[in-house]
XYZ file of C-alpha atoms in Angstrom:
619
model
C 0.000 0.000 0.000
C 1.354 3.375 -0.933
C 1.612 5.535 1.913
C 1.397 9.607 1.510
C 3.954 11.606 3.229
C 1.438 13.994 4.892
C 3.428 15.634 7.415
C 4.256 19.526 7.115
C 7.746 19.843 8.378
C 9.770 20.449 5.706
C 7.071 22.333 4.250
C 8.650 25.861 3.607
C 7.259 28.973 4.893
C 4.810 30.873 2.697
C 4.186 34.712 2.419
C 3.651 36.374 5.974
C 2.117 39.827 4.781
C -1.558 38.235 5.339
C -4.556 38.728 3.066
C -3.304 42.050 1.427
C -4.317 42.853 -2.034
C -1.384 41.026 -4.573
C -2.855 44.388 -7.401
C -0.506 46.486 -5.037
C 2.526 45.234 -5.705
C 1.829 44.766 -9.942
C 4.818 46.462 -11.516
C 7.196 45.601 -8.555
C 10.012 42.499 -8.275
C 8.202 41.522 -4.961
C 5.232 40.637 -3.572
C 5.907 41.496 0.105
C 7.871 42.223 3.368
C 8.989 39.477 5.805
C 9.356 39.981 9.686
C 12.625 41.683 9.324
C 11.176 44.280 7.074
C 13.405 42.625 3.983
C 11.639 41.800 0.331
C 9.902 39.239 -0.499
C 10.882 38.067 -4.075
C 8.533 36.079 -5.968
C 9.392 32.652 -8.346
C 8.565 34.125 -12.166
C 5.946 31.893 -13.743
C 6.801 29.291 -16.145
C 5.751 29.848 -19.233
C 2.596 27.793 -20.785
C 4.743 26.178 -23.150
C 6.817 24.327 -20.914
C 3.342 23.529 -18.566
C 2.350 21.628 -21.614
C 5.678 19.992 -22.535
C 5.440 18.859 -19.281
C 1.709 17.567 -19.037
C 2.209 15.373 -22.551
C 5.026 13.497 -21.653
C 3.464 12.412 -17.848
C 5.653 13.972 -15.442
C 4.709 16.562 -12.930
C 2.615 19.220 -13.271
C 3.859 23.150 -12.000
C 1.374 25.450 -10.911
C 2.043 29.001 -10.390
C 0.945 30.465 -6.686
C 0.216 34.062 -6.652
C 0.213 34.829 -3.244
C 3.048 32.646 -2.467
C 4.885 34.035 -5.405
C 6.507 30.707 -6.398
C 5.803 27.265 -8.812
C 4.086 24.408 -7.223
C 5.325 21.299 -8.354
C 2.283 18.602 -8.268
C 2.931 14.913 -8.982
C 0.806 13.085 -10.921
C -0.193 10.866 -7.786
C -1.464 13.830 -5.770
C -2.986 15.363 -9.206
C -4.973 11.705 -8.666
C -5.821 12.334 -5.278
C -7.212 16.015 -6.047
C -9.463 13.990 -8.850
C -10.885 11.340 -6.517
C -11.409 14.048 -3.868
C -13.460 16.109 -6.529
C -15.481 12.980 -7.491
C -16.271 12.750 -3.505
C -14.084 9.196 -3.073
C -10.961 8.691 -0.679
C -8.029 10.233 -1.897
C -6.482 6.926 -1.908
C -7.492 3.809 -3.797
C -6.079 1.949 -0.971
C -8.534 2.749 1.511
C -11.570 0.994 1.883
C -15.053 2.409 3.359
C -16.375 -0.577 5.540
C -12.594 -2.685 6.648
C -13.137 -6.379 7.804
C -15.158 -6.981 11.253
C -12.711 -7.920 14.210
C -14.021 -10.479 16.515
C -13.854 -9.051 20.021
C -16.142 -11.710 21.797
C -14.128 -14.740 22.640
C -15.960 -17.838 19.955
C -15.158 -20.462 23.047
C -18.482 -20.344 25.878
C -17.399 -20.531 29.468
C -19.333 -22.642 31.583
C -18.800 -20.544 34.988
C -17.846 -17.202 35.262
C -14.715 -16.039 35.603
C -15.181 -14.072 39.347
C -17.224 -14.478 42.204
C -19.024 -11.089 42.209
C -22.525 -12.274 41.331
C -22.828 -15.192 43.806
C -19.939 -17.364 45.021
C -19.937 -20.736 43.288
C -20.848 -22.734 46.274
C -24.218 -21.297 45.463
C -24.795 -24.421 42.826
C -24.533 -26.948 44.875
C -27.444 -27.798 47.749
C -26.485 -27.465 51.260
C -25.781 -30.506 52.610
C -26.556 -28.857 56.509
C -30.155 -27.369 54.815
C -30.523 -31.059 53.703
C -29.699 -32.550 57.409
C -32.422 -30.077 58.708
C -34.778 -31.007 56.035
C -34.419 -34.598 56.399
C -34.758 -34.046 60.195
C -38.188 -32.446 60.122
C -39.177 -34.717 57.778
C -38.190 -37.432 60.294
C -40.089 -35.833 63.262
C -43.286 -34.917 61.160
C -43.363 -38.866 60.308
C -43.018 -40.528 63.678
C -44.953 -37.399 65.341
C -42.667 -36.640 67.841
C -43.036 -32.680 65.689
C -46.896 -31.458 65.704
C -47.865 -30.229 61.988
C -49.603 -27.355 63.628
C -46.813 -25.969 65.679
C -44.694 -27.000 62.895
C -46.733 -24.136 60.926
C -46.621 -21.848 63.659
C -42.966 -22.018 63.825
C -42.070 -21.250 60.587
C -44.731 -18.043 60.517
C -43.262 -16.734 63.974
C -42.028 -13.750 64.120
C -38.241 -13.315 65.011
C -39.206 -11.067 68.383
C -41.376 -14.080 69.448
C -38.259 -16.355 69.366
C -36.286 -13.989 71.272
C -39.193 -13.886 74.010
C -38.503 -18.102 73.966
C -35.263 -18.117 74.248
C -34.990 -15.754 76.835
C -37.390 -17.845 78.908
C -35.621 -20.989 78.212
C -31.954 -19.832 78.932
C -32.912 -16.623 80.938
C -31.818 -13.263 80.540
C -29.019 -12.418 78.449
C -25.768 -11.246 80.830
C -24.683 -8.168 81.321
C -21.381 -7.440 82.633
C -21.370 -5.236 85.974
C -19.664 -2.010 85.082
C -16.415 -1.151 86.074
C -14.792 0.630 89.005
C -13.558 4.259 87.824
C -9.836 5.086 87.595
C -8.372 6.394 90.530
C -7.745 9.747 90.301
C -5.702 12.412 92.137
C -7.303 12.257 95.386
C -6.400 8.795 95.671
C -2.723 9.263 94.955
C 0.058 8.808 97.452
C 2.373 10.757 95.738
C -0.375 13.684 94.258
C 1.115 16.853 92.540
C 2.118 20.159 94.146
C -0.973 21.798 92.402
C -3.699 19.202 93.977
C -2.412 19.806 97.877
C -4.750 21.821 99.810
C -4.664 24.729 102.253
C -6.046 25.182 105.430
C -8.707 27.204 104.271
C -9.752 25.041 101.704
C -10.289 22.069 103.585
C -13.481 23.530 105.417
C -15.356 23.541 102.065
C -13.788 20.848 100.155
C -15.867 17.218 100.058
C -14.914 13.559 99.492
C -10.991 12.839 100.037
C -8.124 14.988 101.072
C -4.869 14.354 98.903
C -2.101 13.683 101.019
C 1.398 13.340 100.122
C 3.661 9.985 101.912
C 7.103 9.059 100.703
C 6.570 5.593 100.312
C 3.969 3.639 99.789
C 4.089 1.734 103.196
C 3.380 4.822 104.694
C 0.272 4.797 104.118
C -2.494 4.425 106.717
C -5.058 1.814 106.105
C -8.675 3.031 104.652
C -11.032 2.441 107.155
C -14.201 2.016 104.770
C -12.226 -0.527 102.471
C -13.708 -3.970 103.166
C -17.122 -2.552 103.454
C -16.781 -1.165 99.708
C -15.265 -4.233 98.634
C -18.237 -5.494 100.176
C -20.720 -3.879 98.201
C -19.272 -4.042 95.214
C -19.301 -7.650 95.452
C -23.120 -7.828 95.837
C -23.803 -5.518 93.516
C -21.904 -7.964 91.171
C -24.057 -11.177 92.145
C -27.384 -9.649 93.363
C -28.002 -6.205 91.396
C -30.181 -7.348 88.442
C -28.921 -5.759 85.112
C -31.087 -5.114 81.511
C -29.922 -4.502 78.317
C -31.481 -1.070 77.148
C -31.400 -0.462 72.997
C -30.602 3.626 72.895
C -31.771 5.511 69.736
C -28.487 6.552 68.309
C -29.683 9.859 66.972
C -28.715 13.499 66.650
C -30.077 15.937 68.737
C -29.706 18.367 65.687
C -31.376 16.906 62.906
C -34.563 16.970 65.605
C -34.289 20.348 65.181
C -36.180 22.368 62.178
C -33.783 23.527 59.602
C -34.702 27.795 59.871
C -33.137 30.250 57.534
C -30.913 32.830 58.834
C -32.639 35.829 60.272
C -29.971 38.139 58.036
C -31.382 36.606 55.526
C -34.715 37.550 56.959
C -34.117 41.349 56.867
C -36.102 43.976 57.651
C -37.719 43.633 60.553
C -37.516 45.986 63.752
C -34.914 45.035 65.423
C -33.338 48.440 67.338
C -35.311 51.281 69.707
C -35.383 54.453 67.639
C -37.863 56.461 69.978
C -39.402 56.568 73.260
C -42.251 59.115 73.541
C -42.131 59.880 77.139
C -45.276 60.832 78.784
C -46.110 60.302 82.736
C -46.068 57.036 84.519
C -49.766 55.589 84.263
C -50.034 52.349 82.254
C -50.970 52.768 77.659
C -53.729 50.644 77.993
C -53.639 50.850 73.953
C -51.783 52.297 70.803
C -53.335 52.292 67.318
C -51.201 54.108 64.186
C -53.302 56.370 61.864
C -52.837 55.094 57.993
C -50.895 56.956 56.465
C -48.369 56.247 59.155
C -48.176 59.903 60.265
C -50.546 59.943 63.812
C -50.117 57.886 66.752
C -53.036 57.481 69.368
C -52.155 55.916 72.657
C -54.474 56.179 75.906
C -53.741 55.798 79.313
C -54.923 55.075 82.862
C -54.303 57.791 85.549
C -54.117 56.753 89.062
C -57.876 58.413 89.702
C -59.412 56.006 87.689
C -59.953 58.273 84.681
C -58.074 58.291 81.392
C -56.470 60.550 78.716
C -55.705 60.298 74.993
C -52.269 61.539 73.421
C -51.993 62.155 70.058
C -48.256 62.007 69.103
C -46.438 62.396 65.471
C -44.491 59.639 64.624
C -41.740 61.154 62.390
C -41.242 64.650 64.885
C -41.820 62.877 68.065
C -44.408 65.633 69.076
C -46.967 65.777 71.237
C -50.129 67.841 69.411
C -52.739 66.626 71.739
C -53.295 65.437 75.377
C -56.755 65.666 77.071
C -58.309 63.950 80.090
C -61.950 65.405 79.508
C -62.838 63.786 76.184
C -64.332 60.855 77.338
C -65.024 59.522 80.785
C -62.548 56.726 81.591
C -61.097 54.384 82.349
C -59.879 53.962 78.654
C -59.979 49.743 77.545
C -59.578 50.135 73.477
C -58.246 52.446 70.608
C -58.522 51.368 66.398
C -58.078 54.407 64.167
C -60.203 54.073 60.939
C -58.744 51.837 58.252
C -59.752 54.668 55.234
C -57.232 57.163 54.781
C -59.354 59.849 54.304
C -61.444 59.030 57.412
C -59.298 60.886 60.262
C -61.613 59.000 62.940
C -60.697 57.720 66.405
C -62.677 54.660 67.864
C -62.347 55.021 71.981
C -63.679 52.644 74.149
C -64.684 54.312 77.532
C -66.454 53.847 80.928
C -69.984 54.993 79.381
C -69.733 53.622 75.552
C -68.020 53.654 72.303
C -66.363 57.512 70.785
C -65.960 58.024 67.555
C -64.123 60.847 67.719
C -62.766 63.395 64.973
C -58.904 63.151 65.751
C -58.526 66.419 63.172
C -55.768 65.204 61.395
C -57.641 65.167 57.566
C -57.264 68.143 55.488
C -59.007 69.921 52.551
C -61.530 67.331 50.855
C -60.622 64.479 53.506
C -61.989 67.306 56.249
C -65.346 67.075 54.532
C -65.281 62.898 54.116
C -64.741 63.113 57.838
C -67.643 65.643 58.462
C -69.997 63.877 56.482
C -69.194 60.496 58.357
C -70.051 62.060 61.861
C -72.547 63.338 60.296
C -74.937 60.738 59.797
C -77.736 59.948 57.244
C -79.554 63.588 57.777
C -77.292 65.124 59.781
C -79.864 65.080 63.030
C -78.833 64.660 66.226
C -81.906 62.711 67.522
C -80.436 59.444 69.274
C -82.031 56.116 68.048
C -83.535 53.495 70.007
C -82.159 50.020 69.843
C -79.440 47.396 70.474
C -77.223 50.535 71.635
C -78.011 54.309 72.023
C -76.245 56.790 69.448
C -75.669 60.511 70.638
C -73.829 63.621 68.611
C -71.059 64.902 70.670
C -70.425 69.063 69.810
C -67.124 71.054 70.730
C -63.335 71.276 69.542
C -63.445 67.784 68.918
C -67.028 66.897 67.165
C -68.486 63.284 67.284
C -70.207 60.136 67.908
C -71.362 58.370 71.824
C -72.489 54.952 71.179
C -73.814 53.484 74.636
C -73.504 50.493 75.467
C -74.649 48.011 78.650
C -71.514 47.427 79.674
C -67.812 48.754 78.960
C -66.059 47.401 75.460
C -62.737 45.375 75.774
C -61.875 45.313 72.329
C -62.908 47.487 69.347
C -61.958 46.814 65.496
C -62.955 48.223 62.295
C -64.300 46.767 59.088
C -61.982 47.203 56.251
C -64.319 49.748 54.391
C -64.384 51.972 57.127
C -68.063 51.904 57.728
C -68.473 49.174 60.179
C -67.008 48.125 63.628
C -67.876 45.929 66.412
C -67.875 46.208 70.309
C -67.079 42.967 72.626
C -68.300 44.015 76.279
C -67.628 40.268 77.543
C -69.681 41.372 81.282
C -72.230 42.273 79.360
C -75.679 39.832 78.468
C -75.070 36.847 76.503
C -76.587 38.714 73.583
C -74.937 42.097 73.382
C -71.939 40.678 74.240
C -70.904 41.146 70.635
C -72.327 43.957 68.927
C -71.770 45.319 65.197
C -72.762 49.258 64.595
C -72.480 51.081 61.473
C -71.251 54.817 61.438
C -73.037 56.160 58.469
C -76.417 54.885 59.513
C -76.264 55.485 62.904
C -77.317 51.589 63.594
C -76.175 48.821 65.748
C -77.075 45.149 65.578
C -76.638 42.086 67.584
C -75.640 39.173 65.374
C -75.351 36.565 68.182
C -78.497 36.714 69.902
C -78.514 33.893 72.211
C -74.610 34.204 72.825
C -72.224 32.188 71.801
C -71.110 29.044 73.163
C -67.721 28.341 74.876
C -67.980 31.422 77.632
C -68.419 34.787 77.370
C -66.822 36.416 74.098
C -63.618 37.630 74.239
C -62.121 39.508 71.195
C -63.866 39.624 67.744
C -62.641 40.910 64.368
C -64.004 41.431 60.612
C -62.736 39.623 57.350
C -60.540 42.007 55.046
C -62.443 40.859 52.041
C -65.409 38.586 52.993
C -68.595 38.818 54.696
C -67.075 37.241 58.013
C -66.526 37.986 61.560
C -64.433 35.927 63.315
C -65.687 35.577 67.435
C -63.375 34.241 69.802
C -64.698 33.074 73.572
C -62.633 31.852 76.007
C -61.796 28.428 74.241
C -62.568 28.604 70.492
C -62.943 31.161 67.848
C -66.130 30.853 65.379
C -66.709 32.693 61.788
C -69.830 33.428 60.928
C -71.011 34.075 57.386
C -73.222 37.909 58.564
C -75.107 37.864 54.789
C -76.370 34.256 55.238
C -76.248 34.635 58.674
C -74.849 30.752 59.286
C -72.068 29.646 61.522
C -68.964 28.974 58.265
C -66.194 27.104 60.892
C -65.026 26.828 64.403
C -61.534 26.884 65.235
C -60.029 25.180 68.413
C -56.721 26.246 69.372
C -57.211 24.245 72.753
C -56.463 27.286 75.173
C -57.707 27.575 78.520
C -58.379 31.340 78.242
C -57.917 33.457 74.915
C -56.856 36.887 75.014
C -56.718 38.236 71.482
C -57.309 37.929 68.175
C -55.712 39.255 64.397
C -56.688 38.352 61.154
C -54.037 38.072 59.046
C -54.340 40.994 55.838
C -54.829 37.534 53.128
C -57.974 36.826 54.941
C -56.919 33.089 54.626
C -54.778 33.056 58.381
C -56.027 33.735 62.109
C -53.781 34.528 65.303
C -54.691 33.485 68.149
C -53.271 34.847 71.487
C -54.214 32.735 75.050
C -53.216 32.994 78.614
C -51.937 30.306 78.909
C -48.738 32.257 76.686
C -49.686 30.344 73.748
C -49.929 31.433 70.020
C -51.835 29.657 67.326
C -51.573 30.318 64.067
C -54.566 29.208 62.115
C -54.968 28.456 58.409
C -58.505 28.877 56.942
C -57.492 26.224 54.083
C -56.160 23.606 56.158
C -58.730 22.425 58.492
C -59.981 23.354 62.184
C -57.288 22.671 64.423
C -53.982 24.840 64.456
C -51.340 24.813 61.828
C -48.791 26.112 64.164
C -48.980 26.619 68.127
C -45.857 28.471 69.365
C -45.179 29.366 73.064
C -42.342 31.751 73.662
C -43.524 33.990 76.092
C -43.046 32.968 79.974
C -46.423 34.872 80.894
C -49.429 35.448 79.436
C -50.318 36.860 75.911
C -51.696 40.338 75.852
C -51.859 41.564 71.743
C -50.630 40.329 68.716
C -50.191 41.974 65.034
C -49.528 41.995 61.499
C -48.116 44.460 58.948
C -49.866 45.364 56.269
C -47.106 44.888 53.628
C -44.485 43.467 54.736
C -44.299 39.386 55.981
C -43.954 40.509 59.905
C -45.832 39.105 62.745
C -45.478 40.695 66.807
C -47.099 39.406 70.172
C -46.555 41.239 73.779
C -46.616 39.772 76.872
C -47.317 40.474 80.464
C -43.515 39.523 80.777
C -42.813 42.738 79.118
C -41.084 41.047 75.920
C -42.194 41.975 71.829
C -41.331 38.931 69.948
C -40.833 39.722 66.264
C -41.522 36.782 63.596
C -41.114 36.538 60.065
C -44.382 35.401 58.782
C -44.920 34.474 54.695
C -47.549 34.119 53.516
C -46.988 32.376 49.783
C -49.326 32.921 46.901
C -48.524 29.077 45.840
C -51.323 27.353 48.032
C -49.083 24.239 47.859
C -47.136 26.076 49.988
C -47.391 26.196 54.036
C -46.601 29.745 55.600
C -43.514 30.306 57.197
C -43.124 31.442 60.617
C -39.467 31.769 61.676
C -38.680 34.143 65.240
C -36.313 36.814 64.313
C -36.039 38.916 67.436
C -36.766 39.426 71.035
C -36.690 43.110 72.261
C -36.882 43.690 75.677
C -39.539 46.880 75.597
C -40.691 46.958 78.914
C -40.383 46.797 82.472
C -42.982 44.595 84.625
C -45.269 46.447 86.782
C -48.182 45.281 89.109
C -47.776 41.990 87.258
C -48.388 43.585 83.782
C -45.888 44.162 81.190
C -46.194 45.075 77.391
C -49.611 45.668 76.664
C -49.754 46.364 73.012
C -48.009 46.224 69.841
C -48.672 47.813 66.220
C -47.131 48.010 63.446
C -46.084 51.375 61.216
C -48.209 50.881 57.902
C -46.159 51.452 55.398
C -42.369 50.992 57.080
C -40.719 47.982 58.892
C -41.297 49.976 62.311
C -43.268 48.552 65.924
C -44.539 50.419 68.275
C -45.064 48.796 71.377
C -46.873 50.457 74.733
C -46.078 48.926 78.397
C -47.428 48.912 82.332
C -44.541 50.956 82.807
C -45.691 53.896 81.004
C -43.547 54.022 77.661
C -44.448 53.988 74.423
C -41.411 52.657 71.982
C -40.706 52.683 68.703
C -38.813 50.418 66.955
C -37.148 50.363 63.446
C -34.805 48.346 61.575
C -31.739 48.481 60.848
């Protein structure tokens, strides 16, 4: 087989000057510069006359490169190759498409396989012990000395039942007695310098005294030695021992795998402002919408009340007054409606709904036509409760009721709210009223079961209210007027209640310093029940934008949580804690008495027994 000398070694170096136009250098003796900046001279073209002398009589062919500037001498075997390559077959007639098969699979068939790794080759032969115990059985079943039945029974048995025989046959399996510790220091004749006590160390120290002795023969005899050598010898013979199996398992992967709170970030986590005021307890704290107003009301020592009005972002006082409303003060919501500048104050003698004078221009008028009423009259309406129109600096709304309101919460239009008096009658223990109409109603007319009602609340988006007595919380559907779920958390006593901003999750604060986190989706009992707090729960909230959850105490702790809420209902909510701030001091057994959040910034403001009223932001 003729074999082509392919390789490019000896191959000499063509023109270096790159792709530039050859029509620059017509008229000239060269065709280029080399690296040195020297000519390059180029071969003159043979003539066509000697190209054909050459071509008739067989030998090689020259062909003139222009770029190159020299002849190419091609032999008639490579003019061959350039032919066959043109015709799209090998360049050489040598080489075949499809060579001759090899055989790589041996032709000769092995009867066993060459290793052991599928099953050792012991496995094809029987067992001559599995035929012993065969032909042993076999034996008993036939002369009857085995039963057939307990033959059965014996092969179905399971394993831990044959461990229970044996053990009762042979007895319990031993276990050897432990044994004696090391001696240590203490025991030493010879003990180092370190391990010698003082005189005024031996008063307090217990067990045995190092000594030091030269030799061992001087020392004394132990006095307690044969009765220890005593014991230990029936504890070896009479002390009855057990084998006990021990889960061998980490106490970390018990633990839930949280994210980092960094990663977590923002949430308040740093005090940014106290608004100092005197000493009396802030019973409650409610943030105006736009985040600008902050309401807080307190209890004097006299028994009455007073409402501040701070701003948030100056730290100012712009209002303080004892006289609006007979106190004590139990509740405070601000209206949910931006344009609504409307307080909601729960006093000794009814329900306020105050004009806090914090709208301006048109919102003014929204307000003024809200106090207002259907025709503007002042005549009070008989009925579940008793409305009256306040006059003065400070124009508005007395709702009376039997007895005082603990809690008070909007509706999320603004319109609505509902009063929980729990001393009052079974059936105006709950009561819904509506500003614009001037109207209350009683939805719950023969109570509620579970106890008297403790905290109540409205759907952000449905026709719900969601009633919590001491042990359960119910939702009622108020256009069908039908009883949708009940939720048990299983607390003893429950203290407050949030509905989530989704509508689909409910928090539950108890008493008993439990939190349970409800999802509407997921059935009746409590996704989540988390108990932080060492006393009992007083308020709990949730931000309007941002995935942040708080709950205070009567230990005078905020804890802040990272709650998410995910749009994927595949997807459970996550509830990490991020932070514990320390907000208040504990006084007459009471300690942080309410949280809320800013509602448009990270920020908590949190109001104590103690008197303070703290802001937190984060950083």
């Amino acid at each position: 087989m003729h074999v082509d000398d392919l390789s490019s070694d000896d191959e000499e170096a063509g023109n270096a000057t790159g792709r530039v136009p050859l029509h620059w250098y017509e008229g000239y003796d060269h065709v280029g510069y080399d690296l040195g900046g020297g000519k390059v001279v180029a071969d003159a073209p043979s003539d066509a006359l000697a190209q054909a002398l050459e071509a008739q009589g067989g030998g090689a062919l020259t062909v003139y490169d222009k770029l190159n500037g020299r002849n190419v001498v091609v032999s008639a075997r490579e003019l061959e190759q350039i032919r066959r390559m043109k015709g799209g077959a090998f360049a050489n007639r040598e080489s075949e498409m499809y060579g001759d098969a090899l055989d790589v699979v041996a032709s000769a068939t092995e009867a066993m396989p060459l290793s052991a790794a599928p099953e050792p080759k012991r496995r094809f032969l029987p067992s001559k012990w599995e035929a012993m115990r065969v032909a042993k059985l076999v034996q008993g079943l036939r002369d009857g000395t085995i039963a057939f039945l307990a033959f059965a029974e014996s092969m179905w048995a399971n394993d831990d039942d044959d461990e229970e025989e044996e053990t009762r046959r042979r007895g319990p399996m031993h276990v050897p007695a432990p044994k004696l510790a090391l001696p240590n220091h203490d025991e030493s004749y010879r003990p180092p310098e370190e391990y010698l006590l003082e005189d005024d160390e031996l008063e307090d120290h217990e067990g045995l005294v190092p000594k030091r002795h030269d030799t061992l023969r001087a020392v004394g005899a132990y006095e307690h030695a044969v009765k220890e050598r005593f014991e230990r010898c029936l504890d070896l013979y009479l002390c009855p021992r057990a084998m006990k199996r021990r889960l061998n398992i980490d106490p970390e992967s018990l633990v839930p795998k949280l994210p980092d709170p960094k990663d977590l970030k923002p949430f308040p986590n740093a005090l940014c402002r106290d608004f100092v005021g005197h000493d009396a307890p802030v019973v409650a704290l409610a943030c105006s919408p736009d985040g600008q107003w902050l309401a807080e009301t307190r209890a004097t020592a006299d028994g009455a009340g007073s409402l501040r009005l701070w701003e948030v972002y100056t730290g100012r006082c712009v209002f303080a007054s004892g006289d609006l409303a007979p106190g004590p003060f139990a509740a405070l919501a601000w209206n949910p409606r931006p344009e609504h500048g409307v307080l909601l104050l729960s006093a000794s003698d009814g329900v306020y709904v105050v004009d806090a004078k914090t709208a301006r221009g048109g919102d003014a008028e929204l307000t003024a036509a809200l106090l207002a009423g259907p025709d503007g009259d002042a005549e009070p309406r008989e009925g579940v409760a008793a409305w009256e129109t306040l006059a003065g600096d400070r124009p508005g709304l007395r709702v009376g009721l039997e007895k005082q309101a603990r809690t008070v919460a909007w509706h999320a239009k603004g319109d609505y709210f509902v009063t929980v008096s729990p001393e009052a009658l079974a059936s105006l223990q709950c009561v819904v009223h509506r500003t614009s109409a001037r109207d209350s109603q009683a939805p719950l007319k023969r109570g509620d079961k579970g106890g008297a009602v403790q905290a109540a609340a409205f759907h952000p988006s449905k026709p719900f209210l969601f009633v919590a007595t001491r042990t359960a919380v119910r939702v009622y559907h108020l256009t069908q007027q039908t009883l949708v779920k009940t939720l048990r958390c299983g607390a003893k006593w429950i203290s407050c209640l949030r509905v989530h901003p989704s509508g689909d999750h409910v928090a539950v604060g108890s008493r008993d310093k439990r939190l349970c986190w409800f999802d509407m989706d997921l059935g009746d009992s409590a996704y989540k029940t988390l108990k932080y707090h060492d006393k009992a729960l007083r308020a709990v909230d949730f931000h309007a934008r941002y995935p942040l959850m708080a709950t205070s105490a009567d230990d005078g702790k905020v804890h802040v949580f990272h709650a998410m809420v995910y749009d994927d209902l595949m997807r459970n909510p996550l509830v990490v804690p991020v932070k514990i701030l320390d907000a208040h001091k504990v006084a007459a057994g009471l300690g942080a008495l309410d949280v809320a959040f800013h509602p448009t910034q990270p920020w908590l403001f949190s109001a104590g027994a103690d008197g303070g009223v703290k802001l937190y932001h984060a950083l």
